Structure formats: C-alpha cells, structure tokens
PDB file of C-alpha atoms in Angstrom:
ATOM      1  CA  UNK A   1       0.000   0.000   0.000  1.00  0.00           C
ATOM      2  CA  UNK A   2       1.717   3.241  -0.823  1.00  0.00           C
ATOM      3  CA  UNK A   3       1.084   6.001   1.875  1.00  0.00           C
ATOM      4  CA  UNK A   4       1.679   9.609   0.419  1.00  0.00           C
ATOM      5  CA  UNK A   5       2.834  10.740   3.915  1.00  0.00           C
ATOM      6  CA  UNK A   6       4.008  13.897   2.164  1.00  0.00           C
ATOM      7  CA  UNK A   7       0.504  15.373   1.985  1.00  0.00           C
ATOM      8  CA  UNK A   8       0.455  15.174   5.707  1.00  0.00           C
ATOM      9  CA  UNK A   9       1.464  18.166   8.085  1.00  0.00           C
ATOM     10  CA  UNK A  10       3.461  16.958  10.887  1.00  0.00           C
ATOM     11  CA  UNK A  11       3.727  18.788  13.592  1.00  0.00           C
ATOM     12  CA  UNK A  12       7.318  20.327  15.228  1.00  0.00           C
ATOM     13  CA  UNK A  13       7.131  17.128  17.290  1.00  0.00           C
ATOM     14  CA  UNK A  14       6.283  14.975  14.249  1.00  0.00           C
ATOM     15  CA  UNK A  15       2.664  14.412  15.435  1.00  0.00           C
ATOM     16  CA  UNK A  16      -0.657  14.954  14.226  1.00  0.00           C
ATOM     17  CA  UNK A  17      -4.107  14.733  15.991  1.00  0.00           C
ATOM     18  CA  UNK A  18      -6.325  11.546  15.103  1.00  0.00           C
ATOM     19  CA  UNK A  19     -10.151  11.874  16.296  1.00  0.00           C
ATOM     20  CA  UNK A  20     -11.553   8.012  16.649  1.00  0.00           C
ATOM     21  CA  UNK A  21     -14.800   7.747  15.359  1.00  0.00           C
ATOM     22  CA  UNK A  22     -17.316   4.586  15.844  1.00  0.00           C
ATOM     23  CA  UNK A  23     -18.193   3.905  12.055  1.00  0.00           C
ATOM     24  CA  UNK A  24     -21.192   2.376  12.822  1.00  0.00           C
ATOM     25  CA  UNK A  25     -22.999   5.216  14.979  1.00  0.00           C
ATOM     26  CA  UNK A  26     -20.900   8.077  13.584  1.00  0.00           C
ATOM     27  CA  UNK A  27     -20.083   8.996  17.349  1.00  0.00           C
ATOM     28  CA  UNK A  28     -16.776  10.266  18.545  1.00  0.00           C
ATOM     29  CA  UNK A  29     -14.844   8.032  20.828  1.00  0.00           C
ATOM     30  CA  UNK A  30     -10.948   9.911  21.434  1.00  0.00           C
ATOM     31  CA  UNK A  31      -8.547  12.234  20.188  1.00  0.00           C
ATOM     32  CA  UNK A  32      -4.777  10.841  20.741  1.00  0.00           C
ATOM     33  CA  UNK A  33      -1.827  11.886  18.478  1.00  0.00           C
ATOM     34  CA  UNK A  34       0.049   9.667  16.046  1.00  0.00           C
ATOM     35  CA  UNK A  35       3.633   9.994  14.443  1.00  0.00           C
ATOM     36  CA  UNK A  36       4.697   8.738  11.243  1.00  0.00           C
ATOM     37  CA  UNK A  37       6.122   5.374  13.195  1.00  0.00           C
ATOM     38  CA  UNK A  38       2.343   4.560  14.475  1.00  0.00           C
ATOM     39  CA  UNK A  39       0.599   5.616  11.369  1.00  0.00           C
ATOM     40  CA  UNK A  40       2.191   3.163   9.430  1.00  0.00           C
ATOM     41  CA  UNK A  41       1.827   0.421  12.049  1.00  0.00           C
ATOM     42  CA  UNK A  42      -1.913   1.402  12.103  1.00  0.00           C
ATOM     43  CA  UNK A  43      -2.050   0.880   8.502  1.00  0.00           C
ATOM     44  CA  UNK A  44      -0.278  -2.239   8.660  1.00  0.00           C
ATOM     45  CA  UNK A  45      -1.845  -4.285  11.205  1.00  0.00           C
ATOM     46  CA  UNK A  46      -5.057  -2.768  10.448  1.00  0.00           C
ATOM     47  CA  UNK A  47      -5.631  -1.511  14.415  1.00  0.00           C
ATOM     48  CA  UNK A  48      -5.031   1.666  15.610  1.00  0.00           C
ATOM     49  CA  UNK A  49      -1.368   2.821  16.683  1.00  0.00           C
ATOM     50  CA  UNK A  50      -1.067   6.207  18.644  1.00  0.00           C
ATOM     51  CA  UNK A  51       2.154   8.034  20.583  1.00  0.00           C
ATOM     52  CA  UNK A  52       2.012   8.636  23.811  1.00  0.00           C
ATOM     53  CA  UNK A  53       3.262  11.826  24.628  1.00  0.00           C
ATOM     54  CA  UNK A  54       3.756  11.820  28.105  1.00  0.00           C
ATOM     55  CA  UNK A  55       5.609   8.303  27.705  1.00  0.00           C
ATOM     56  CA  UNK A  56       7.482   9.060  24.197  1.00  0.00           C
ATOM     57  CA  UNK A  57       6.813   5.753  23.147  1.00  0.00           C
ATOM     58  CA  UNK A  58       4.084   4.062  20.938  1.00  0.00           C
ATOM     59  CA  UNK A  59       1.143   2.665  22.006  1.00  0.00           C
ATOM     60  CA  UNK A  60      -1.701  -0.158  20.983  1.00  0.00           C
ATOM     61  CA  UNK A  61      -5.025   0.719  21.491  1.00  0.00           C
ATOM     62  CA  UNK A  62      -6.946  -2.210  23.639  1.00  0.00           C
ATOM     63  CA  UNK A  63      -3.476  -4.276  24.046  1.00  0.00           C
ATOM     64  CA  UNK A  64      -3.960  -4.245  27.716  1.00  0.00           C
ATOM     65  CA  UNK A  65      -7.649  -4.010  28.080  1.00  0.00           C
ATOM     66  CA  UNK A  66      -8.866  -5.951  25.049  1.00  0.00           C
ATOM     67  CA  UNK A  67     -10.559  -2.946  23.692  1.00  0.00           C
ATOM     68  CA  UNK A  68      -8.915  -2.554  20.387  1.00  0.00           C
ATOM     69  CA  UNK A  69      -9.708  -0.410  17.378  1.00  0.00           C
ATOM     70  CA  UNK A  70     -10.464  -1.997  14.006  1.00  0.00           C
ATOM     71  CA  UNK A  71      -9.572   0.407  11.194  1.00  0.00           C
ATOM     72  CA  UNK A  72     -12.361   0.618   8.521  1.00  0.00           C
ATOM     73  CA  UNK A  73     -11.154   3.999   6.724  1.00  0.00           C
ATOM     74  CA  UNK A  74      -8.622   7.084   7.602  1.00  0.00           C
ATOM     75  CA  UNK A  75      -9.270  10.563   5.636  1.00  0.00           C
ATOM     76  CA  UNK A  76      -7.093  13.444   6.442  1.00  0.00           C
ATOM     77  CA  UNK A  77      -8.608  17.471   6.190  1.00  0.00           C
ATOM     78  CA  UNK A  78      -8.060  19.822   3.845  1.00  0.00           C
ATOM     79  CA  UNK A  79      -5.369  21.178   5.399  1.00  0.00           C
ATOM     80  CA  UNK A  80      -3.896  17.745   5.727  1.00  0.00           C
ATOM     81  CA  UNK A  81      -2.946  18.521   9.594  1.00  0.00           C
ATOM     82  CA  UNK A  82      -5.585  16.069  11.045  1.00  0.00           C
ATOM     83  CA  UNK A  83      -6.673  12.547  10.727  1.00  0.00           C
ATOM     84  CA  UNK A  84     -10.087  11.054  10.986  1.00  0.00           C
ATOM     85  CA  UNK A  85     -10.113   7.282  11.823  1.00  0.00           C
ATOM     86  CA  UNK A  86     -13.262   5.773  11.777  1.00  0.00           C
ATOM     87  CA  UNK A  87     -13.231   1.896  13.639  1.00  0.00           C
ATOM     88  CA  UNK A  88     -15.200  -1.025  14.851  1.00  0.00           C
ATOM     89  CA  UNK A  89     -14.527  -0.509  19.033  1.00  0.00           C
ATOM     90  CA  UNK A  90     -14.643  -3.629  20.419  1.00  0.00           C
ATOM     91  CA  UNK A  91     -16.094  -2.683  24.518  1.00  0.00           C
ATOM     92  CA  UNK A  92     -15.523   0.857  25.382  1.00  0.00           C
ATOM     93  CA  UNK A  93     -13.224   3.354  24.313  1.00  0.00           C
ATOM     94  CA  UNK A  94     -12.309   5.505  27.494  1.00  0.00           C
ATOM     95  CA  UNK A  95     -10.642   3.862  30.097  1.00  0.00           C
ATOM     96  CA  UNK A  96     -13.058   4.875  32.298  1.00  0.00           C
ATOM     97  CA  UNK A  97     -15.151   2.792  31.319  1.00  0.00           C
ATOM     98  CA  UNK A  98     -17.543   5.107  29.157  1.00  0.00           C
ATOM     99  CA  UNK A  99     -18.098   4.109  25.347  1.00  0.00           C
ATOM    100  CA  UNK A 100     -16.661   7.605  24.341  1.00  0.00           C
ATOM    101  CA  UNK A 101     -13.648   9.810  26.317  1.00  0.00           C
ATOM    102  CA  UNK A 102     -16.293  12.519  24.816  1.00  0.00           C
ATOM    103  CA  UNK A 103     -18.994  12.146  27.803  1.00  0.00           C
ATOM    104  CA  UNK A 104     -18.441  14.959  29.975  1.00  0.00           C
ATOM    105  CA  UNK A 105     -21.531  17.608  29.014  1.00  0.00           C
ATOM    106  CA  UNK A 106     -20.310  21.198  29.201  1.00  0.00           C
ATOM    107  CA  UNK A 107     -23.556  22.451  27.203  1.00  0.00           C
ATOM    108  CA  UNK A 108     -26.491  21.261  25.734  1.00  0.00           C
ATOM    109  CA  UNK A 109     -28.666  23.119  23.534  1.00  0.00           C
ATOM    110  CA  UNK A 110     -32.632  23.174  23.986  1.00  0.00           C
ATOM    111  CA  UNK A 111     -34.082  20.473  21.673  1.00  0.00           C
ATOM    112  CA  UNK A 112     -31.363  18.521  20.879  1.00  0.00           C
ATOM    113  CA  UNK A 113     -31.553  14.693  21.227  1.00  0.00           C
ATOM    114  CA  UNK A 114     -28.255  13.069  20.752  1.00  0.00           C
ATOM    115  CA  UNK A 115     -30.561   9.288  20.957  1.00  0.00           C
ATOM    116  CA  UNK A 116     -32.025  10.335  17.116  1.00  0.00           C
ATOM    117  CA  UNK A 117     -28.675   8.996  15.845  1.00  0.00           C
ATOM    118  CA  UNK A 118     -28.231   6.170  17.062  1.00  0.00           C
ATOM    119  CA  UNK A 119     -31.901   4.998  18.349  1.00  0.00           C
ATOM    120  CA  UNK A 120     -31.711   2.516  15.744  1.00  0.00           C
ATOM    121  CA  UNK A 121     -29.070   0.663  16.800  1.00  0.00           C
ATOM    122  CA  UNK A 122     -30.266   0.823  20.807  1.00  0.00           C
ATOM    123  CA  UNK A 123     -33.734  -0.474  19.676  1.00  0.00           C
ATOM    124  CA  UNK A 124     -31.766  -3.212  18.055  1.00  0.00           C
ATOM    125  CA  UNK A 125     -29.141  -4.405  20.647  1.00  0.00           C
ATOM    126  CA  UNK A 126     -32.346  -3.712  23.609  1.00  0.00           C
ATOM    127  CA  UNK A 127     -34.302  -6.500  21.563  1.00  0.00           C
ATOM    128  CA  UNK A 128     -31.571  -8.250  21.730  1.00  0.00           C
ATOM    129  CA  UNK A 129     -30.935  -7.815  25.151  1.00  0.00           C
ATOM    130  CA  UNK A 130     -34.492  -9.206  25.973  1.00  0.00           C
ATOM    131  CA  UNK A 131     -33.926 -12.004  24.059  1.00  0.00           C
ATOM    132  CA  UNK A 132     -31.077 -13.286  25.871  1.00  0.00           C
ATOM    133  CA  UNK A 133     -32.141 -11.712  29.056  1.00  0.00           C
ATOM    134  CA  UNK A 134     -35.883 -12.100  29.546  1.00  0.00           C
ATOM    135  CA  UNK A 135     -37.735  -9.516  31.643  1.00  0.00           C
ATOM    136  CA  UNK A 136     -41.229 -10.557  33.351  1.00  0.00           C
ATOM    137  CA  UNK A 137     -43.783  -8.324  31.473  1.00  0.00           C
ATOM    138  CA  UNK A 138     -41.505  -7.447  28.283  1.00  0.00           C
ATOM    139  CA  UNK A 139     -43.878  -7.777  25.253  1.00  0.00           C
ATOM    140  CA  UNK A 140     -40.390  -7.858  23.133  1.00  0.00           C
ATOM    141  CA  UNK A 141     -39.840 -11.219  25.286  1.00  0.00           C
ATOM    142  CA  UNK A 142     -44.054 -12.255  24.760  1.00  0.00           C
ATOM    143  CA  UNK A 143     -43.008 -12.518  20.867  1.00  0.00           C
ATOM    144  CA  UNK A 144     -40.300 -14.240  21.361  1.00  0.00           C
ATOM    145  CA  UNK A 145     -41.660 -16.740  22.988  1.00  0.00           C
ATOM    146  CA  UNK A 146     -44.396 -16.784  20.886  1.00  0.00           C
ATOM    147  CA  UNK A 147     -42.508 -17.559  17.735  1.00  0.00           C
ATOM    148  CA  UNK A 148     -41.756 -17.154  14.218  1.00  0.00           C
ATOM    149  CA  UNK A 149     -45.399 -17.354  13.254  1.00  0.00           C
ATOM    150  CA  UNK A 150     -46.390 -14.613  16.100  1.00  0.00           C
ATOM    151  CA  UNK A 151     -43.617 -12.313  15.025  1.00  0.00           C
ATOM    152  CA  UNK A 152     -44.878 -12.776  11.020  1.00  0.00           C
ATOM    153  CA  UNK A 153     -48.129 -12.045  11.786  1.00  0.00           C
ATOM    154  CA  UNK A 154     -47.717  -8.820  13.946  1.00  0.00           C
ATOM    155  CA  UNK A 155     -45.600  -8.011  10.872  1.00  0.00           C
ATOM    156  CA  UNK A 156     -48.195  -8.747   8.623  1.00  0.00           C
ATOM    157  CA  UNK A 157     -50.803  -6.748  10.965  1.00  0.00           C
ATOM    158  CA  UNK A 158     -48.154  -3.315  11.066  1.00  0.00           C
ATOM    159  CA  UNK A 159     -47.609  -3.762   7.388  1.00  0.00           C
ATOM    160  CA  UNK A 160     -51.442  -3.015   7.105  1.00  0.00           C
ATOM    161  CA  UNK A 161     -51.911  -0.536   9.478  1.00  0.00           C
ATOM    162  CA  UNK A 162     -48.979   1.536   7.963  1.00  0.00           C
ATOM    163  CA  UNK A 163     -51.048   1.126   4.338  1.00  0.00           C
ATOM    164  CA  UNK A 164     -54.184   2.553   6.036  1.00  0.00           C
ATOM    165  CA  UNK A 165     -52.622   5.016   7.805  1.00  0.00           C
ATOM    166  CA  UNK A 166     -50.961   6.412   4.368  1.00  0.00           C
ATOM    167  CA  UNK A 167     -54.495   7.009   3.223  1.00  0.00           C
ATOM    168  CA  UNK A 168     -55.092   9.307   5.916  1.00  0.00           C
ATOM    169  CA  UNK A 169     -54.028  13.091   5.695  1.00  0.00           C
ATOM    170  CA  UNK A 170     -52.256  13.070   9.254  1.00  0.00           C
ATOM    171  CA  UNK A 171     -48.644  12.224   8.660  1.00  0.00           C
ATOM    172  CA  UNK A 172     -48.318  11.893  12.449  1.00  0.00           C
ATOM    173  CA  UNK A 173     -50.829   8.297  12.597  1.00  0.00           C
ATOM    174  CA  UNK A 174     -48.315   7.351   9.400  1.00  0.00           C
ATOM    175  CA  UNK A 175     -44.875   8.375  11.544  1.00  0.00           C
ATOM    176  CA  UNK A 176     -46.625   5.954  14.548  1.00  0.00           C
ATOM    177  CA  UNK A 177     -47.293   2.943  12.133  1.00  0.00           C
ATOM    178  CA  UNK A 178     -44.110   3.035  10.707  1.00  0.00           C
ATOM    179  CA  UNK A 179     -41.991   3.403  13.864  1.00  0.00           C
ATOM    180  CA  UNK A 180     -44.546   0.033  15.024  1.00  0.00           C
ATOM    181  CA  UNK A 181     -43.465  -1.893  11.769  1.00  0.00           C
ATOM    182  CA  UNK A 182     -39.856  -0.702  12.370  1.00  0.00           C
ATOM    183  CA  UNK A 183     -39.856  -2.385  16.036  1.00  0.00           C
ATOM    184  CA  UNK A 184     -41.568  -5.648  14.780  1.00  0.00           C
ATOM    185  CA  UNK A 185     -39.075  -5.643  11.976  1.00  0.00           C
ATOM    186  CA  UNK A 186     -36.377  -5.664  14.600  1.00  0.00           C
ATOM    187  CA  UNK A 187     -37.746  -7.954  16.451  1.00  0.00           C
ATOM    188  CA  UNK A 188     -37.600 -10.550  12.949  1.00  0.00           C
ATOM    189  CA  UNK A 189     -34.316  -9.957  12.776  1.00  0.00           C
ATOM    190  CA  UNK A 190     -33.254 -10.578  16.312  1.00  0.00           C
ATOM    191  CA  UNK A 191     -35.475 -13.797  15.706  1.00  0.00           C
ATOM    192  CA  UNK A 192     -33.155 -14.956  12.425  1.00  0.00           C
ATOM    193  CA  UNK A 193     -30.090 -13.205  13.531  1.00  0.00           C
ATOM    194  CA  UNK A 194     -29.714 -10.803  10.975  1.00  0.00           C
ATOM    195  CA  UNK A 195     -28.062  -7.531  12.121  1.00  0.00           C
ATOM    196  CA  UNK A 196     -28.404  -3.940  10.999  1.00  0.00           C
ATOM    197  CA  UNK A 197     -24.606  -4.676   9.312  1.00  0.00           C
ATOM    198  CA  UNK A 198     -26.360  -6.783   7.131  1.00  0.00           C
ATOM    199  CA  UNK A 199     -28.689  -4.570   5.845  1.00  0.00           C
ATOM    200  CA  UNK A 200     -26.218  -2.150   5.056  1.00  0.00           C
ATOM    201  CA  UNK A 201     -24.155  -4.177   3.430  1.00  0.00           C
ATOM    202  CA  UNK A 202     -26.870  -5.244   1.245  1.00  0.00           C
ATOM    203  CA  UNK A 203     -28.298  -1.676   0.420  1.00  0.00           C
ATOM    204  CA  UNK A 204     -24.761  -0.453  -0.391  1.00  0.00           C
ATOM    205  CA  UNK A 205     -24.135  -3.247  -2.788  1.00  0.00           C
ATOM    206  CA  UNK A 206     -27.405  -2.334  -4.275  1.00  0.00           C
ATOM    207  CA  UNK A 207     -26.076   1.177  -4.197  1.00  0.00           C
ATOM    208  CA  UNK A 208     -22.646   0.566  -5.514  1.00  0.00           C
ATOM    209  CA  UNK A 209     -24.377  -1.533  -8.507  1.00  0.00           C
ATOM    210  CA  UNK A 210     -26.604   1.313  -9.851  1.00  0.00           C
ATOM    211  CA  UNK A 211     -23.767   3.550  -9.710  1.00  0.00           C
ATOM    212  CA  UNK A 212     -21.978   1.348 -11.762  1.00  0.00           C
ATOM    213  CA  UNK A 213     -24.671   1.050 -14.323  1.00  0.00           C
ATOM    214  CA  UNK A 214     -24.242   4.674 -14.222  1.00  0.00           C
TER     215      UNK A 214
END
C-alpha cells in the first residue's frame, strides 16, 4: 500500500491529531496523536497505533484491556494537519469505562436529542438484550416466545396498518405505524439473527451496482 505521507502536516514534534470515530454510529470516541512510526503500524496491522506523549513511546489501542480499534477507513482534512479514523470498538473506548472519552456535558442546547442517531441501533441491541435476558412483562420477550409465526403475523398486521394510515391526511398516525413496523421488523431480525450490518451491506451493494450502471 503506498502512503503519500508527504501530503500530511506533521507537527514540530512529528505528530498529528487523530479523532476516533465509531463507524457504525458516527459517534466520537478519542482524540490521541500519532507519528509517522504509528501511522504506518496502524495501517499495517489494520488496528489503531497512537504516541504517547507523556511516555514518548508508541502505544496499541486495547493491548492491555482488550478494547482494540479496528480500522475501517482514515481521511485526512483539507489542510492535511488532522486525521479522521473511523473503527469497529470492540467494549468501550475511554478507560473509564464510558463508550466515548467525549462524555463529559459542558452544554447542551434546547431540543437537541443526541438518541435520534443512534436509536436505531439501541432499539436493536435492547431487543436483543431481551432475548437473551428475559424480563417478566416485556412484550419484546411475549413474541419471542411466541414464535416465528407470532412475530410474522404482527408483521403482517403493522404492514397493514402503515397502508391505512398512508391514506389518511395526518402524517403523524403514518410516523406511529411506521416506527410500530420498524420495532416488529427488529424484532424478525433478532429472531433470524440478521443484524443492521447486514442490511447495510446489502443496500450499499445495491447502491454501488446502480452507480456502476451509471
């Protein structure tokens, strides 16, 4: 792999600042410095590689702790001065325990719902969750132990519902029988372990085929 280091800035130390991002969720997880030593080692082993400047020495992400970084893609700005790495985390990224270093809230503007980025993924992992940990009371946990054939047919029964409610003027009874057939949808796929990875991977194949035909 050839790695045009030149069109990066280095600083006076030979270091440049590399924000980890979770490429699933999009979230932020660190900000740690690498030189040209642990950018090629990143690139090499495919796991991230930072320097430690308080130690001068280079450091493995997870080597300790388990929780290492799988690279999926590295961009630089347009100033070349800064890297973004975005990664598969495997457990938490601080060592503090938190998912993200970035969980500290200095301000938080009215309104603003950090869950409507990643609720898709919690819904998913919670069904999950009640599936391998039942809760008395859970009607996730009532399908499941209903079956296959209980799960289809609430399907079946949403899919309807959302075809009425499309007939009807008020967008807000469509928005409710859509988010119903998204949750029963999850459910399926908890049920026939198909996760939200696979449905991107199939909807960017479909993607990268019509922009081939293109």
């Amino acid at each position: 792999m050839e790695v045009k280091l030149q069109d990066l800035k280095f600083d006076a130390l030979g270091l440049i600042p590399a924000v980890v991002q979770d490429w699933r969720t999009g979230a932020v997880l660190m900000l740690a410095y690498m030189n040209q030593d642990s950018l090629l080692r990143t690139l090499s082993t495919g796991e991230t590689w930072f320097f430690s400047r308080s130690r001068q020495t280079l450091w493995h992400k997870g080597e300790t702790s388990g929780h290492i970084q799988r690279v999926k893609a590295i961009t630089y700005d347009c100033d070349g001065d800064a890297l973004l790495v975005e990664v598969e985390q495997l457990g938490p990224a601080c060592h503090t325990g938190e998912q993200s270093c970035f969980h500290n809230s200095l301000h938080t503007a009215a309104g603003y719902a950090r869950a409507e980025r990643t609720i898709i993924h919690f819904l998913y992992d919670l069904v999950r969750d009640r599936r391998e940990n039942p809760v008395d009371g859970s009607y996730t946990n009532y399908l499941f132990r209903q079956g296959i054939d209980k799960i289809l047919k609430k399907l079946g029964e949403e899919s309807a519902e959302v075809i009425i409610a499309a007939k009807n003027p008020d967008a807000g009874e469509l928005i409710y029988e859509l988010a119903d057939l998204i949750y029963h949808s999850l459910v399926l796929m908890v049920e026939r372990d198909i996760t939200i990875a696979d449905l991107k991977a199939e909807l960017v194949s479909r993607h990268t085929k019509d922009e081939e035909r293109e």
